[in-house]
Amino acid sequence: MHLTRRDFSKLTAMGITAELLSSKPAFPAQPSGKKVGYAIIGLGRIADLHMQGIHASPNSKVTALVSGHREKAEKYAAQYGIAASSIYSYETMDKLRANSAVDATYVCLPNSMHAEYTIRSAKAGKHVFCEKPMSTSVTDAEAMIAACKSANVKLMIGYRCHYETTNLAAIKLIRDGALGKVRSIQSAFGFNAGANEWRLSMPLAGGGPLMDVGIYCLNATRYLTGEEPAAFSAYSTNDPQDPRFNHPNSVEEDLVWTTKFPSGIVASCSTSYGANMQGYYRVYGSKGWLQVTEAFSYQGLHLTAEYERDAEKEADRTVHLDQLNPEKIPHQFVNEADHFSRCILTGQTPQSPGEEGLRDMQYIQQIYKSAGIKMA
Ligand code: NAD
């Protein structure tokens, strides 16, 4: 891989380095053999995947659980060989401080709880991996960063795609100039949300599909361009007949936004809780295009591209790429655990630190403002 110094500083600013852009598999175990111990806070769907990833990672292990459901915690404790004394409730989790088997926590709770549990983890002296979206407000995101700094612990936000092979390959193609001058990006990600999901409640979710899945499109437009947005324009709609979206605490149902980047690239993105939208992006440049479907999924990512290059024979001038990523669940979660554990063991800063989450919170705030939606 060849990166110019300018490329490298752009990628580093985006939390993506040459190490991650290499095609090598997950980071190797530390020579010391030390494994970072994690307490998982909130035992829902994403926590299950993270536990699989941590368990499969050579430098990480699950050593404690924090849950409001003792039975569920006992089931996972049996699965991962965790002592009963290392199961905590939300009320007792501050006792993690005294548990030397726990180096870090994984915060896998509804969005509005991320700030409280990140700050409590930091105060207990533990490094923190916090799921996206980092928080439900810019103020909370800033408080989380400050708490981790003051406790001298690391904070990583769960941006899976920063550690994912196909997304990194798309970035590399663009940085290598394969598409020429990038001009336009389209992206979408959404799903038809179940009626009783906490995601539909403004107090718990802090926002709708933009906070939950639209954030993938927002973040992708930033890592694909290597630029920070200059301006946003957004529209949102809710079906007034749909009981999921027509009460005072409801979140937005549909949201579309456009982003203008300093170089002149424009991106148009859509997200929804009312319709299934397979996550994808398309990038159009002066020499060609690329597309990734299932771009934000746990597996099945598919990159296609077509672009013109200099070649003597006309038949060699058009390049066609068609790459289906064979990596399976929990590969992406292993990558995240490997990376954070390595940062903890070696003193490195994570590729997706709190500051990266804060930037997205600032942009989400601007998008909501443009759409006329008031954040908490
Ligand atoms: P989930 O509903 O499956 O799990 C949430 C967990 O929080 C449950 O164990 C639940 O018992 C617990 N909880 C504690 N207090 C709660 C309360 N007051 N209301 C509801 N649940 C409560 O949710 P999830 O899909 O695992 O999402 C958790 C977080 O992970 C969210 O912030 C979400 O955005 C994020 N997430 C990230 C990814 C990713 O790929 N990075 C994927 C899905 C979810």
Tab-separated table of C-alpha atoms and ligand atoms in Angstrom:
chain	number	residue	atom	x	y	z
A	1	MET	CA	0.000	0.000	0.000
A	2	HIS	CA	1.316	3.443	-0.909
A	3	LEU	CA	0.065	6.438	1.042
A	4	THR	CA	1.295	9.962	0.534
A	5	ARG	CA	1.938	12.020	3.672
A	6	ARG	CA	-1.178	14.087	2.835
A	7	ASP	CA	-3.296	10.938	2.481
A	8	PHE	CA	-1.930	9.593	5.718
A	9	SER	CA	-2.717	12.710	7.731
A	10	LYS	CA	-6.221	12.795	6.257
A	11	LEU	CA	-6.750	9.152	7.165
A	12	THR	CA	-5.321	9.628	10.621
A	13	ALA	CA	-7.672	12.577	11.128
A	14	MET	CA	-10.490	10.222	10.162
A	15	GLY	CA	-9.221	7.619	12.608
A	16	ILE	CA	-7.933	5.316	9.856
A	17	THR	CA	-4.263	4.427	9.546
A	18	ALA	CA	-2.051	2.392	7.313
A	19	GLU	CA	-2.168	-0.448	9.825
A	20	LEU	CA	-5.934	-0.694	9.370
A	21	LEU	CA	-5.697	-0.266	5.626
A	22	SER	CA	-3.410	-3.259	5.291
A	23	SER	CA	-5.128	-6.466	4.224
A	24	LYS	CA	-3.717	-8.345	7.202
A	25	PRO	CA	-6.216	-10.032	9.531
A	26	ALA	CA	-7.022	-8.854	13.065
A	27	PHE	CA	-4.161	-7.594	15.233
A	28	PRO	CA	-1.906	-10.302	16.653
A	29	ALA	CA	-1.914	-11.170	20.350
A	30	GLN	CA	0.459	-9.213	22.570
A	31	PRO	CA	3.756	-11.009	23.192
A	32	SER	CA	3.086	-10.861	26.943
A	33	GLY	CA	-0.051	-12.970	26.412
A	34	LYS	CA	-1.977	-10.509	28.628
A	35	LYS	CA	-5.694	-10.392	27.851
A	36	VAL	CA	-7.722	-7.263	28.543
A	37	GLY	CA	-10.744	-8.060	30.756
A	38	TYR	CA	-14.098	-6.505	29.829
A	39	ALA	CA	-17.310	-5.885	31.768
A	40	ILE	CA	-20.301	-5.815	29.408
A	41	ILE	CA	-22.951	-3.277	30.436
A	42	GLY	CA	-26.436	-4.070	29.037
A	43	LEU	CA	-26.954	-7.576	27.663
A	44	GLY	CA	-29.016	-6.932	24.512
A	45	ARG	CA	-28.473	-7.796	20.849
A	46	ILE	CA	-25.247	-5.901	20.197
A	47	ALA	CA	-23.784	-7.048	23.525
A	48	ASP	CA	-24.221	-10.665	22.419
A	49	LEU	CA	-22.193	-9.982	19.249
A	50	HIS	CA	-19.521	-8.062	21.176
A	51	MET	CA	-19.142	-10.945	23.627
A	52	GLN	CA	-18.624	-13.336	20.696
A	53	GLY	CA	-16.023	-10.927	19.275
A	54	ILE	CA	-14.195	-10.436	22.575
A	55	HIS	CA	-14.197	-14.191	23.216
A	56	ALA	CA	-12.665	-14.866	19.781
A	57	SER	CA	-10.072	-12.093	20.118
A	58	PRO	CA	-6.584	-13.274	21.144
A	59	ASN	CA	-5.987	-10.324	23.495
A	60	SER	CA	-9.423	-9.902	25.113
A	61	LYS	CA	-11.813	-11.760	27.419
A	62	VAL	CA	-15.206	-11.159	29.038
A	63	THR	CA	-14.698	-11.043	32.809
A	64	ALA	CA	-17.820	-9.330	34.225
A	65	LEU	CA	-21.429	-8.505	33.358
A	66	VAL	CA	-23.738	-5.623	34.323
A	67	SER	CA	-27.444	-6.242	33.820
A	68	GLY	CA	-30.903	-5.599	35.223
A	69	HIS	CA	-31.801	-9.233	34.498
A	70	ARG	CA	-29.939	-11.634	36.798
A	71	GLU	CA	-31.097	-14.770	34.944
A	72	LYS	CA	-29.880	-13.478	31.587
A	73	ALA	CA	-26.546	-12.531	33.175
A	74	GLU	CA	-26.185	-15.986	34.759
A	75	LYS	CA	-26.760	-17.634	31.361
A	76	TYR	CA	-23.953	-15.569	29.781
A	77	ALA	CA	-21.741	-16.063	32.873
A	78	ALA	CA	-22.011	-19.824	32.399
A	79	GLN	CA	-21.255	-19.482	28.670
A	80	TYR	CA	-18.120	-17.350	29.183
A	81	GLY	CA	-16.880	-18.788	32.497
A	82	ILE	CA	-17.544	-15.663	34.581
A	83	ALA	CA	-17.706	-15.924	38.384
A	84	ALA	CA	-21.088	-15.155	40.024
A	85	SER	CA	-19.285	-12.481	42.081
A	86	SER	CA	-18.538	-10.638	38.809
A	87	ILE	CA	-22.216	-10.132	37.924
A	88	TYR	CA	-23.394	-6.619	38.822
A	89	SER	CA	-26.686	-4.729	38.606
A	90	TYR	CA	-26.940	-1.143	37.320
A	91	GLU	CA	-27.052	-0.054	40.959
A	92	THR	CA	-23.922	-1.990	42.038
A	93	MET	CA	-21.777	-1.495	38.924
A	94	ASP	CA	-19.608	1.155	40.608
A	95	LYS	CA	-18.106	-1.753	42.605
A	96	LEU	CA	-16.298	-2.690	39.372
A	97	ARG	CA	-13.534	-0.424	40.714
A	98	ALA	CA	-12.480	-3.191	43.114
A	99	ASN	CA	-12.533	-5.925	40.441
A	100	SER	CA	-8.972	-6.302	39.158
A	101	ALA	CA	-10.123	-8.755	36.439
A	102	VAL	CA	-11.885	-5.836	34.708
A	103	ASP	CA	-9.755	-3.394	32.713
A	104	ALA	CA	-12.522	-1.874	30.586
A	105	THR	CA	-16.275	-1.716	30.047
A	106	TYR	CA	-18.392	-2.123	26.901
A	107	VAL	CA	-21.428	0.193	27.097
A	108	CYS	CA	-24.221	-1.497	25.081
A	109	LEU	CA	-27.254	0.345	26.487
A	110	PRO	CA	-29.960	2.556	24.884
A	111	ASN	CA	-28.429	5.783	23.570
A	112	SER	CA	-29.520	8.145	26.361
A	113	MET	CA	-27.760	5.917	28.947
A	114	HIS	CA	-24.341	5.996	27.215
A	115	ALA	CA	-23.175	9.179	28.964
A	116	GLU	CA	-24.048	8.074	32.513
A	117	TYR	CA	-22.474	4.619	32.176
A	118	THR	CA	-19.376	5.878	30.382
A	119	ILE	CA	-18.802	8.454	33.109
A	120	ARG	CA	-19.435	5.910	35.893
A	121	SER	CA	-17.022	3.467	34.207
A	122	ALA	CA	-14.346	6.163	34.013
A	123	LYS	CA	-14.883	7.040	37.669
A	124	ALA	CA	-14.429	3.335	38.480
A	125	GLY	CA	-11.025	3.597	36.765
A	126	LYS	CA	-11.985	1.506	33.705
A	127	HIS	CA	-11.318	2.198	30.010
A	128	VAL	CA	-14.545	2.546	28.007
A	129	PHE	CA	-15.769	1.179	24.696
A	130	CYS	CA	-19.094	2.942	24.047
A	131	GLU	CA	-21.529	2.032	21.295
A	132	LYS	CA	-22.609	4.553	18.663
A	133	PRO	CA	-24.227	7.029	18.768
A	134	MET	CA	-21.834	8.223	21.443
A	135	SER	CA	-24.569	10.169	23.287
A	136	THR	CA	-27.802	12.036	22.670
A	137	SER	CA	-26.316	15.540	22.907
A	138	VAL	CA	-23.110	17.427	22.217
A	139	THR	CA	-22.928	18.424	25.891
A	140	ASP	CA	-23.034	14.779	27.030
A	141	ALA	CA	-20.370	13.797	24.486
A	142	GLU	CA	-18.087	16.545	25.795
A	143	ALA	CA	-18.714	15.441	29.408
A	144	MET	CA	-17.829	11.823	28.486
A	145	ILE	CA	-14.533	12.877	26.909
A	146	ALA	CA	-13.717	15.081	29.920
A	147	ALA	CA	-14.526	12.274	32.416
A	148	CYS	CA	-12.281	9.793	30.590
A	149	LYS	CA	-9.450	12.335	30.332
A	150	SER	CA	-9.669	13.207	33.994
A	151	ALA	CA	-9.658	9.499	35.001
A	152	ASN	CA	-6.794	8.868	32.553
A	153	VAL	CA	-8.710	6.081	30.778
A	154	LYS	CA	-9.237	5.494	27.054
A	155	LEU	CA	-12.534	6.040	25.263
A	156	MET	CA	-13.394	4.309	21.987
A	157	ILE	CA	-16.693	4.676	20.092
A	158	GLY	CA	-18.073	1.613	18.286
A	159	TYR	CA	-17.618	2.661	14.664
A	160	ARG	CA	-17.356	-0.877	13.243
A	161	CYS	CA	-16.789	0.284	9.672
A	162	HIS	CA	-13.486	1.965	10.615
A	163	TYR	CA	-12.127	-1.549	11.219
A	164	GLU	CA	-13.884	-3.338	8.345
A	165	THR	CA	-12.080	-4.664	5.258
A	166	THR	CA	-14.493	-3.639	2.453
A	167	ASN	CA	-15.002	-0.108	3.777
A	168	LEU	CA	-11.222	0.264	4.071
A	169	ALA	CA	-10.815	-1.043	0.502
A	170	ALA	CA	-13.321	1.562	-0.773
A	171	ILE	CA	-11.409	4.317	1.033
A	172	LYS	CA	-8.138	3.103	-0.458
A	173	LEU	CA	-9.516	3.070	-4.017
A	174	ILE	CA	-10.684	6.658	-3.605
A	175	ARG	CA	-7.414	7.827	-1.988
A	176	ASP	CA	-5.396	6.099	-4.720
A	177	GLY	CA	-7.301	8.223	-7.257
A	178	ALA	CA	-8.986	5.308	-9.050
A	179	LEU	CA	-12.244	7.281	-9.371
A	180	GLY	CA	-10.492	10.531	-10.313
A	181	LYS	CA	-12.012	13.613	-8.695
A	182	VAL	CA	-14.917	12.538	-6.465
A	183	ARG	CA	-18.003	14.683	-7.084
A	184	SER	CA	-21.020	12.999	-5.545
A	185	ILE	CA	-22.056	10.352	-2.981
A	186	GLN	CA	-25.399	8.675	-2.344
A	187	SER	CA	-26.074	6.610	0.763
A	188	ALA	CA	-29.028	5.154	2.693
A	189	PHE	CA	-29.687	2.932	5.682
A	190	GLY	CA	-33.004	2.280	7.412
A	191	PHE	CA	-35.399	-0.373	8.676
A	192	ASN	CA	-39.027	-0.831	9.625
A	193	ALA	CA	-38.866	-0.487	13.427
A	194	GLY	CA	-40.895	-2.742	15.749
A	195	ALA	CA	-43.658	-0.969	17.702
A	196	ASN	CA	-42.277	-1.549	21.209
A	197	GLU	CA	-38.621	-0.678	20.598
A	198	TRP	CA	-36.887	1.797	22.956
A	199	ARG	CA	-35.585	3.274	19.680
A	200	LEU	CA	-38.988	4.896	19.097
A	201	SER	CA	-38.906	6.803	22.398
A	202	MET	CA	-37.242	10.225	22.330
A	203	PRO	CA	-36.192	10.105	26.033
A	204	LEU	CA	-34.330	6.796	25.557
A	205	ALA	CA	-33.093	7.166	21.974
A	206	GLY	CA	-32.505	10.941	21.819
A	207	GLY	CA	-33.483	10.862	18.139
A	208	GLY	CA	-34.708	8.474	15.478
A	209	PRO	CA	-33.122	6.645	12.560
A	210	LEU	CA	-30.495	9.375	12.088
A	211	MET	CA	-29.011	8.635	15.547
A	212	ASP	CA	-29.291	4.880	15.055
A	213	VAL	CA	-28.516	3.983	11.425
A	214	GLY	CA	-28.329	7.238	9.455
A	215	ILE	CA	-25.166	7.890	11.473
A	216	TYR	CA	-23.482	5.161	9.362
A	217	CYS	CA	-24.195	7.150	6.169
A	218	LEU	CA	-23.047	10.387	7.810
A	219	ASN	CA	-19.825	8.822	9.057
A	220	ALA	CA	-19.227	7.069	5.702
A	221	THR	CA	-19.481	10.318	3.758
A	222	ARG	CA	-16.768	11.667	6.062
A	223	TYR	CA	-14.376	8.690	5.774
A	224	LEU	CA	-14.939	8.305	2.037
A	225	THR	CA	-14.230	11.959	1.285
A	226	GLY	CA	-11.625	12.435	4.034
A	227	GLU	CA	-13.271	15.826	4.572
A	228	GLU	CA	-15.372	17.444	7.280
A	229	PRO	CA	-18.835	18.729	6.196
A	230	ALA	CA	-19.203	22.431	5.406
A	231	ALA	CA	-23.022	22.628	5.354
A	232	PHE	CA	-26.184	20.524	5.667
A	233	SER	CA	-29.747	20.791	4.422
A	234	ALA	CA	-32.388	18.345	5.682
A	235	TYR	CA	-36.078	17.383	5.567
A	236	SER	CA	-37.993	15.020	7.828
A	237	THR	CA	-41.490	13.522	7.753
A	238	ASN	CA	-43.666	11.408	10.077
A	239	ASP	CA	-46.843	9.559	9.058
A	240	PRO	CA	-49.504	11.148	11.328
A	241	GLN	CA	-51.613	7.942	11.081
A	242	ASP	CA	-48.795	5.684	12.339
A	243	PRO	CA	-49.003	5.232	16.146
A	244	ARG	CA	-45.230	4.628	16.273
A	245	PHE	CA	-44.558	8.195	15.154
A	246	ASN	CA	-47.534	10.389	16.106
A	247	HIS	CA	-47.123	10.937	19.883
A	248	PRO	CA	-45.315	13.743	21.731
A	249	ASN	CA	-42.288	11.535	22.606
A	250	SER	CA	-41.891	10.051	19.131
A	251	VAL	CA	-38.736	10.314	17.070
A	252	GLU	CA	-38.571	11.182	13.367
A	253	GLU	CA	-39.748	8.483	10.947
A	254	ASP	CA	-37.934	9.536	7.773
A	255	LEU	CA	-35.079	11.932	7.235
A	256	VAL	CA	-33.135	12.937	4.139
A	257	TRP	CA	-30.190	15.297	4.107
A	258	THR	CA	-27.579	16.668	1.778
A	259	THR	CA	-24.059	17.543	2.790
A	260	LYS	CA	-21.718	19.937	1.033
A	261	PHE	CA	-18.008	19.280	1.562
A	262	PRO	CA	-15.303	21.944	1.280
A	263	SER	CA	-13.891	20.515	-1.988
A	264	GLY	CA	-17.325	20.742	-3.624
A	265	ILE	CA	-18.336	17.086	-3.178
A	266	VAL	CA	-22.046	16.744	-2.415
A	267	ALA	CA	-23.614	13.797	-0.596
A	268	SER	CA	-27.290	12.896	-0.388
A	269	CYS	CA	-28.402	10.482	2.328
A	270	SER	CA	-31.668	8.905	3.527
A	271	THR	CA	-32.654	7.075	6.672
A	272	SER	CA	-35.943	5.663	7.930
A	273	TYR	CA	-37.712	3.705	10.671
A	274	GLY	CA	-40.712	3.232	8.355
A	275	ALA	CA	-39.096	1.347	5.466
A	276	ASN	CA	-36.342	-1.211	5.016
A	277	MET	CA	-33.360	0.406	3.301
A	278	GLN	CA	-30.406	-1.866	2.725
A	279	GLY	CA	-27.318	0.062	3.806
A	280	TYR	CA	-25.272	1.146	0.801
A	281	TYR	CA	-23.195	3.929	-0.690
A	282	ARG	CA	-22.300	4.931	-4.241
A	283	VAL	CA	-19.414	7.239	-4.977
A	284	TYR	CA	-19.151	8.976	-8.376
A	285	GLY	CA	-15.912	10.489	-9.624
A	286	SER	CA	-14.510	11.961	-12.846
A	287	LYS	CA	-13.015	8.579	-13.880
A	288	GLY	CA	-15.649	6.161	-12.592
A	289	TRP	CA	-17.772	4.960	-9.694
A	290	LEU	CA	-17.815	2.488	-6.837
A	291	GLN	CA	-20.642	0.993	-4.863
A	292	VAL	CA	-20.761	-0.980	-1.617
A	293	THR	CA	-23.983	-2.827	-0.784
A	294	GLU	CA	-24.619	-4.209	2.709
A	295	ALA	CA	-22.030	-1.546	3.459
A	296	PHE	CA	-22.894	-1.340	7.167
A	297	SER	CA	-23.937	-4.979	7.753
A	298	TYR	CA	-22.128	-7.488	9.947
A	299	GLN	CA	-21.286	-9.629	6.887
A	300	GLY	CA	-22.023	-9.908	3.156
A	301	LEU	CA	-20.442	-6.590	2.140
A	302	HIS	CA	-20.141	-6.334	-1.638
A	303	LEU	CA	-17.939	-3.868	-3.479
A	304	THR	CA	-18.387	-3.216	-7.204
A	305	ALA	CA	-16.607	-0.536	-9.212
A	306	GLU	CA	-15.949	0.566	-12.753
A	307	TYR	CA	-13.317	3.148	-13.662
A	308	GLU	CA	-11.009	4.222	-16.474
A	309	ARG	CA	-7.226	4.000	-16.178
A	310	ASP	CA	-4.305	4.756	-18.471
A	311	ALA	CA	-3.426	1.640	-20.487
A	312	GLU	CA	-1.879	1.079	-23.894
A	313	LYS	CA	-4.536	-1.343	-25.090
A	314	GLU	CA	-8.059	-0.018	-25.236
A	315	ALA	CA	-9.361	-3.332	-23.921
A	316	ASP	CA	-7.395	-2.778	-20.657
A	317	ARG	CA	-8.612	0.759	-20.054
A	318	THR	CA	-11.824	0.011	-18.149
A	319	VAL	CA	-11.419	-1.711	-14.794
A	320	HIS	CA	-14.357	-3.714	-13.399
A	321	LEU	CA	-14.267	-4.818	-9.765
A	322	ASP	CA	-16.687	-7.235	-8.131
A	323	GLN	CA	-15.608	-8.250	-4.614
A	324	LEU	CA	-17.889	-10.079	-2.184
A	325	ASN	CA	-16.357	-10.006	1.304
A	326	PRO	CA	-16.291	-13.596	2.674
A	327	GLU	CA	-15.745	-12.565	6.343
A	328	LYS	CA	-18.470	-13.807	8.676
A	329	ILE	CA	-19.917	-12.763	12.041
A	330	PRO	CA	-18.266	-12.072	14.507
A	331	HIS	CA	-15.227	-10.961	12.446
A	332	GLN	CA	-15.931	-7.193	12.706
A	333	PHE	CA	-16.474	-7.482	16.469
A	334	VAL	CA	-13.178	-9.358	16.857
A	335	ASN	CA	-11.443	-6.517	15.005
A	336	GLU	CA	-12.940	-3.912	17.338
A	337	ALA	CA	-12.005	-5.863	20.490
A	338	ASP	CA	-8.473	-6.570	19.194
A	339	HIS	CA	-7.956	-2.916	18.421
A	340	PHE	CA	-9.199	-1.505	21.719
A	341	SER	CA	-7.304	-4.119	23.754
A	342	ARG	CA	-4.146	-3.349	21.806
A	343	CYS	CA	-4.614	0.372	22.537
A	344	ILE	CA	-5.005	-0.379	26.238
A	345	LEU	CA	-1.980	-2.699	26.306
A	346	THR	CA	0.318	-0.412	24.332
A	347	GLY	CA	-0.931	3.054	25.308
A	348	GLN	CA	-2.109	3.967	21.770
A	349	THR	CA	-5.119	6.198	21.106
A	350	PRO	CA	-8.051	4.301	19.525
A	351	GLN	CA	-8.777	4.914	15.822
A	352	SER	CA	-12.324	6.013	16.705
A	353	PRO	CA	-11.873	7.971	19.955
A	354	GLY	CA	-14.483	10.054	21.782
A	355	GLU	CA	-13.609	13.061	19.613
A	356	GLU	CA	-14.819	11.154	16.518
A	357	GLY	CA	-18.162	10.463	18.216
A	358	LEU	CA	-18.395	14.112	19.290
A	359	ARG	CA	-17.949	15.299	15.684
A	360	ASP	CA	-20.881	13.179	14.539
A	361	MET	CA	-22.994	14.500	17.428
A	362	GLN	CA	-22.217	18.054	16.296
A	363	TYR	CA	-23.229	17.182	12.697
A	364	ILE	CA	-26.381	15.350	13.863
A	365	GLN	CA	-27.315	18.482	15.788
A	366	GLN	CA	-26.905	20.572	12.610
A	367	ILE	CA	-28.934	18.096	10.508
A	368	TYR	CA	-31.778	18.043	13.052
A	369	LYS	CA	-31.725	21.840	13.216
A	370	SER	CA	-32.027	22.069	9.451
A	371	ALA	CA	-34.951	19.584	9.508
A	372	GLY	CA	-36.676	21.567	12.291
A	373	ILE	CA	-36.266	18.788	14.875
A	374	LYS	CA	-35.444	19.757	18.443
A	375	MET	CA	-32.870	17.557	20.192
A	376	ALA	CA	-33.183	16.705	23.897
B	1	NAD	P1	-31.203	-3.895	22.742
B	1	NAD	O1	-32.579	-3.387	23.002
B	1	NAD	O2	-31.067	-5.229	22.089
B	1	NAD	O3	-30.366	-3.950	24.110
B	1	NAD	C1	-30.412	-2.908	25.055
B	1	NAD	C2	-30.036	-3.460	26.414
B	1	NAD	O4	-30.159	-2.410	27.371
B	1	NAD	C3	-30.964	-4.598	26.894
B	1	NAD	O5	-30.204	-5.613	27.477
B	1	NAD	C4	-31.843	-3.943	27.955
B	1	NAD	O6	-32.263	-4.834	28.965
B	1	NAD	C5	-30.892	-2.886	28.508
B	1	NAD	N1	-31.591	-1.759	29.129
B	1	NAD	C6	-31.249	-1.209	30.316
B	1	NAD	N2	-32.084	-0.215	30.633
B	1	NAD	C7	-32.975	-0.120	29.638
B	1	NAD	C8	-34.104	0.707	29.427
B	1	NAD	N3	-34.447	1.678	30.275
B	1	NAD	N4	-34.808	0.519	28.289
B	1	NAD	C9	-34.457	-0.433	27.385
B	1	NAD	N5	-33.388	-1.258	27.552
B	1	NAD	C10	-32.666	-1.113	28.687
B	1	NAD	O7	-30.460	-2.770	21.932
B	1	NAD	P2	-29.190	-2.936	20.975
B	1	NAD	O8	-29.669	-3.095	19.584
B	1	NAD	O9	-28.247	-3.925	21.514
B	1	NAD	O10	-28.569	-1.451	21.061
B	1	NAD	C11	-27.790	-1.024	22.166
B	1	NAD	C12	-26.827	0.086	21.706
B	1	NAD	O11	-25.951	-0.455	20.721
B	1	NAD	C13	-27.513	1.277	21.045
B	1	NAD	O12	-26.873	2.455	21.413
B	1	NAD	C14	-27.348	1.033	19.562
B	1	NAD	O13	-27.284	2.233	18.805
B	1	NAD	C15	-26.029	0.310	19.524
B	1	NAD	N6	-25.936	-0.637	18.389
B	1	NAD	C16	-24.793	-0.673	17.688
B	1	NAD	C17	-24.667	-1.541	16.621
B	1	NAD	C18	-23.380	-1.644	15.848
B	1	NAD	O14	-23.337	-2.365	14.871
B	1	NAD	N7	-22.348	-0.964	16.268
B	1	NAD	C19	-25.732	-2.376	16.267
B	1	NAD	C20	-26.883	-2.341	17.030
B	1	NAD	C21	-26.968	-1.459	18.107
